[in-house]
Coordinates of C-alpha atoms in Angstrom, one line a residue:
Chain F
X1 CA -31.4 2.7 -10.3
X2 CA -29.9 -0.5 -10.9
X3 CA -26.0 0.9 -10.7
X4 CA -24.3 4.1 -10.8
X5 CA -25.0 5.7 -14.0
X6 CA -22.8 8.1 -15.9
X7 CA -23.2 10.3 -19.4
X8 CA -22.6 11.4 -21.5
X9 CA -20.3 7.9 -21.8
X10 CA -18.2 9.9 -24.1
X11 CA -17.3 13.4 -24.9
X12 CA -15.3 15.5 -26.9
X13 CA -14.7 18.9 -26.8
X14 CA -12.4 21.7 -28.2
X15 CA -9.7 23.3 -25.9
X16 CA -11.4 26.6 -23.8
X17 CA -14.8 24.7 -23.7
X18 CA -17.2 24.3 -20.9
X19 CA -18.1 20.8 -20.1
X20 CA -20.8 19.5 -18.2
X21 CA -20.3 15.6 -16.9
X22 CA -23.4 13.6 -15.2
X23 CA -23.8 11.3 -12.3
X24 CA -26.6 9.1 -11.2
X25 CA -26.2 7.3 -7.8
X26 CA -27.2 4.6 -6.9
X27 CA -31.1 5.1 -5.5
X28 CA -30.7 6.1 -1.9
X29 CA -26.7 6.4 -1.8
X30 CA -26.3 9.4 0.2
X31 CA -22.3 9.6 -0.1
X32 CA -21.3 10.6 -4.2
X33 CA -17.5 10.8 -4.9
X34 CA -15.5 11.8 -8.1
X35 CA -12.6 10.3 -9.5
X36 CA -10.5 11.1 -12.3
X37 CA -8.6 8.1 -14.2
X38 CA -5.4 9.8 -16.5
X39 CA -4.2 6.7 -18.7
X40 CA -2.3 4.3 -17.6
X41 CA -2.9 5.5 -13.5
X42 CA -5.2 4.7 -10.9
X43 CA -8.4 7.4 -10.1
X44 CA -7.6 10.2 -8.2
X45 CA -9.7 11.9 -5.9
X46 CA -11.8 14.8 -7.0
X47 CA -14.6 15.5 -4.4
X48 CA -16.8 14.3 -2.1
X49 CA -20.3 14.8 -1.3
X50 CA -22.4 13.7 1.9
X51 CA -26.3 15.0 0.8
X52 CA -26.5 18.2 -1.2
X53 CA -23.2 19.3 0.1
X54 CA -19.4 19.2 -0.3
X55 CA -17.8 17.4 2.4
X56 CA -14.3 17.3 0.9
X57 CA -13.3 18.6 -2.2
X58 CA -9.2 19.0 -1.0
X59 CA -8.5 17.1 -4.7
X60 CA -10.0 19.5 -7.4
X61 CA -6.8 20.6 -9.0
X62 CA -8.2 24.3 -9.5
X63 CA -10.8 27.1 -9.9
X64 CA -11.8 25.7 -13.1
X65 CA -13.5 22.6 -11.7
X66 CA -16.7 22.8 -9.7
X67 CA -19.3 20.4 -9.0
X68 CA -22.8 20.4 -7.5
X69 CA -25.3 17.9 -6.4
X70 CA -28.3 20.0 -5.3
X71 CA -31.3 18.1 -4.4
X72 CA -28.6 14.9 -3.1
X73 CA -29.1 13.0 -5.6
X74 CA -27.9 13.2 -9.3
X75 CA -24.4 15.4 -9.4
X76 CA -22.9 17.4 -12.4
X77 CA -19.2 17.7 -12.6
X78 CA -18.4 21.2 -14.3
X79 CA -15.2 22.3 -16.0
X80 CA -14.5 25.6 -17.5
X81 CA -12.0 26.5 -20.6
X82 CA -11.5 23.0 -20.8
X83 CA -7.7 22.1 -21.4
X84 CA -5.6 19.2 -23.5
X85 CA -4.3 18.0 -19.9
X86 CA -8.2 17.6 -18.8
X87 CA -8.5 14.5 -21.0
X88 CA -9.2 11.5 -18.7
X89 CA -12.2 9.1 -17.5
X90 CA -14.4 11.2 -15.3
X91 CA -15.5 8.6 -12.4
X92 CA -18.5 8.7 -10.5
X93 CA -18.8 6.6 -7.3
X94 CA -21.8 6.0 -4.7
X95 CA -22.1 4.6 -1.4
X96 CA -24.7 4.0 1.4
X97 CA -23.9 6.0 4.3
X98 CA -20.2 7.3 4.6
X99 CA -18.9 4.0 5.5
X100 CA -16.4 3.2 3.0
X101 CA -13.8 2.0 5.3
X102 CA -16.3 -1.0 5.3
X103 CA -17.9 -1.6 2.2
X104 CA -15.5 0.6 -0.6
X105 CA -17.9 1.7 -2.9
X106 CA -20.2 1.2 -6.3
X107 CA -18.4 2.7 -9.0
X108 CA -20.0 3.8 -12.6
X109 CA -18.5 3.0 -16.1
X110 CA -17.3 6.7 -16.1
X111 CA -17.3 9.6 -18.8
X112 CA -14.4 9.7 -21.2
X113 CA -13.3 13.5 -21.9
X114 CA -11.3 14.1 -24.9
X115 CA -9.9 17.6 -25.2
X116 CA -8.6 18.8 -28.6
Chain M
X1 CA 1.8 11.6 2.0
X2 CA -0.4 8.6 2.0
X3 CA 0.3 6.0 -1.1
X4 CA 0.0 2.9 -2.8
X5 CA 2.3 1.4 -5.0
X6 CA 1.8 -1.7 -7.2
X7 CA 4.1 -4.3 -9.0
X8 CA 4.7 -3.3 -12.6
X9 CA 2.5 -4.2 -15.1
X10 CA 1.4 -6.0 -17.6
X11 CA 1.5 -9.4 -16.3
X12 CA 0.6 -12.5 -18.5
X13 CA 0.2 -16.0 -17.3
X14 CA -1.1 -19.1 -18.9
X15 CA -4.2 -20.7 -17.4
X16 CA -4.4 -22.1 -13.8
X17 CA -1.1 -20.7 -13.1
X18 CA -0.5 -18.8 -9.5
X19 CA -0.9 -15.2 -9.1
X20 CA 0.6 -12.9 -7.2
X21 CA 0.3 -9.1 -7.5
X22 CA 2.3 -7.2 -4.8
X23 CA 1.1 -4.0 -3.0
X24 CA 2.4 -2.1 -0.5
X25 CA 1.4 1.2 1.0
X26 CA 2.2 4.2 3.3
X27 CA 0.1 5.9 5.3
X28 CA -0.6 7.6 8.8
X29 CA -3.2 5.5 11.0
X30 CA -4.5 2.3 10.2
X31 CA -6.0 2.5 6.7
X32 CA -8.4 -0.3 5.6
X33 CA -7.0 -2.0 2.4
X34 CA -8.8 -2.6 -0.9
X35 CA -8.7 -4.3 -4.3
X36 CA -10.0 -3.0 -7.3
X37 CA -10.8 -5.1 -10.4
X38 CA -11.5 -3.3 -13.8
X39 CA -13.2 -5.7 -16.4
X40 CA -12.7 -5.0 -20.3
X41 CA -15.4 -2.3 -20.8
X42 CA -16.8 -2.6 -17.4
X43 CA -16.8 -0.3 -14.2
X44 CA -14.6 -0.4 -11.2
X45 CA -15.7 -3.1 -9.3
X46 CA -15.0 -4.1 -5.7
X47 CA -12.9 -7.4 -5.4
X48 CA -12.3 -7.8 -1.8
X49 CA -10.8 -5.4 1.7
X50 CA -10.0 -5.6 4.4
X51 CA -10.5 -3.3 7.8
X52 CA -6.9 -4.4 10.3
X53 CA -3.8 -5.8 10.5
X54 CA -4.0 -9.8 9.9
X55 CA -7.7 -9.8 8.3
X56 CA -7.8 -11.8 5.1
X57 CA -9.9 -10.7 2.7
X58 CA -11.4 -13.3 -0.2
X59 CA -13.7 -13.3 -3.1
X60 CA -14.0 -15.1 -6.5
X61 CA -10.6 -17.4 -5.1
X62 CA -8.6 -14.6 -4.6
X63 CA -7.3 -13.6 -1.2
X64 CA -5.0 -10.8 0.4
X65 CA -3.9 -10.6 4.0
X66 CA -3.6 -7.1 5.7
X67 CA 0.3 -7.2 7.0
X68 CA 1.3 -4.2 9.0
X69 CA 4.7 -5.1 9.7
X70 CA 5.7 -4.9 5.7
X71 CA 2.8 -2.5 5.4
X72 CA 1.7 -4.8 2.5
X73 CA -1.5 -6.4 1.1
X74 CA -0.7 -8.4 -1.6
X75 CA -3.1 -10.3 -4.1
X76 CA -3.2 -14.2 -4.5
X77 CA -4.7 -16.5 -6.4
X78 CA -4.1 -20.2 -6.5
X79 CA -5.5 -21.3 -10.6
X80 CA -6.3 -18.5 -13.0
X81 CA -8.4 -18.3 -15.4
X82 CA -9.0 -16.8 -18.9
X83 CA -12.0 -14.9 -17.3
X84 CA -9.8 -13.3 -14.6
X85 CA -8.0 -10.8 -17.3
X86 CA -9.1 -7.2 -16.3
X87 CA -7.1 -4.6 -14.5
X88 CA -6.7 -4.5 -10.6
X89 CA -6.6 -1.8 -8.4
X90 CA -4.6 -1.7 -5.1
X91 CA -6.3 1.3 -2.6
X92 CA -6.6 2.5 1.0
X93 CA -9.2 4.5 2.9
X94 CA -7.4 6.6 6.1
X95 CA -9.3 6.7 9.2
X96 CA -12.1 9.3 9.1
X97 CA -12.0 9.8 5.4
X98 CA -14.1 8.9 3.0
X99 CA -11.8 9.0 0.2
X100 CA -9.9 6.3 -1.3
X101 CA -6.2 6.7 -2.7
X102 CA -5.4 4.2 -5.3
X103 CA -2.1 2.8 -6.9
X104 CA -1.9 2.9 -10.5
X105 CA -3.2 -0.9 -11.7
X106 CA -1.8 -3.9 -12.7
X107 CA -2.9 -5.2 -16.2
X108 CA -3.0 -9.0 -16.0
X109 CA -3.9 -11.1 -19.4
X110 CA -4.7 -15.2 -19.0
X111 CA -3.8 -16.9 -21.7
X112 CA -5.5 -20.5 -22.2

């Protein structure tokens, strides 16, 4: 597509839910990163895929947190018995090759979780 | 551990005034340097980088120079405008990884 595209653009969900957050690269980005943007700080590294696999995922804060991106292309970031300090803006980044050092990245509009 | 810290926020300014936003950074290596810009309602957006010490990056009238003596990168710009309100981002990539640490924004607002 056009940009990186993320949904749902919004959710909200009760404390101890699963959640389910999509990404859509960027059509033939191979590199797929997650951030995640707390209010009033800058996004912090989740993980980081090269293809179908995890090539770093050293910032997932726990066992809760997984993500998968199985046929390389569109990711799912998943989070179990969500929790009131999960509330953030999910981001969702592509990139051509694993070059960023060069040319940063193309970053989506991001999810907005709301825990409650 | 590696990190980026901005000038305070929010800043105002009235239109086609000069702009500075400082950033400075630590980190093992030679990181290349970014800047972020966050639009009202928009995506992240790249603004400008740059790869070693003494490269100046520009785009859209705004420039930064890569200084490794004061380990800084700072963000210029000579005449604002209204349109330039958004959010900025300073970040670093380390040397053989893809990830990008970022510092936590500076809110800037134009006022005409």
């Amino acid at each position: 597509g056009a940009g990186v595209s993320q949904t749902p653009s919004n959710k909200v969900t009760e404390k101890g839910k699963y959640v389910e957050l999509r990404c859509d690269p960027i059509s033939g980005h191979t590199a797929l990163y997650w951030y995640r943007q707390s209010l009033g700080q800058g996004p912090e590294f989740l993980i980081y895929f090269q293809g179908t696999g995890a090539a770093d995922d050293s910032g997932l804060p726990n066992d809760r947190f997984f993500a998968v991106r199985p046929e390389g292309s569109v990711s799912t970031l998943k989070i179990q018995r969500t929790e009131r300090g999960d509330s953030a803006v999910y981001l969702c980044a592509s990139s051509l090759g694993s070059n960023v050092r060069d040319r940063g990245y193309t970053f989506g509009s991001g999810t907005r979780l709301t825990v409650v | 551990g590696d990190s980026v810290t901005q000038m305070e926020g929010p800043v105002t300014l009235s239109e086609e005034a000069f702009l500075t936003i400082n950033c400075t950074y630590t980190a093992t290596g030679y990181p290349s340097l970014f800047w972020y810009v966050q639009y009202p309602g928009e995506g992240l957006q790249l603004l400008l980088k740059a790869t070693k010490a003494d490269d100046k990056g520009s785009n859209k009238g705004f420039e930064a120079t890569y200084r490794k003596e004061t380990t800084s990168f700072h963000l210029e710009k000579g005449s604002v405008q209204v349109s330039d309100s958004a959010v900025y981002f300073c970040a670093l990539s380390l040397q053989g990884a893809q990830k990008l640490v970022f510092g936590q924004g500076t809110r800037l607002t134009i006022n005409p």
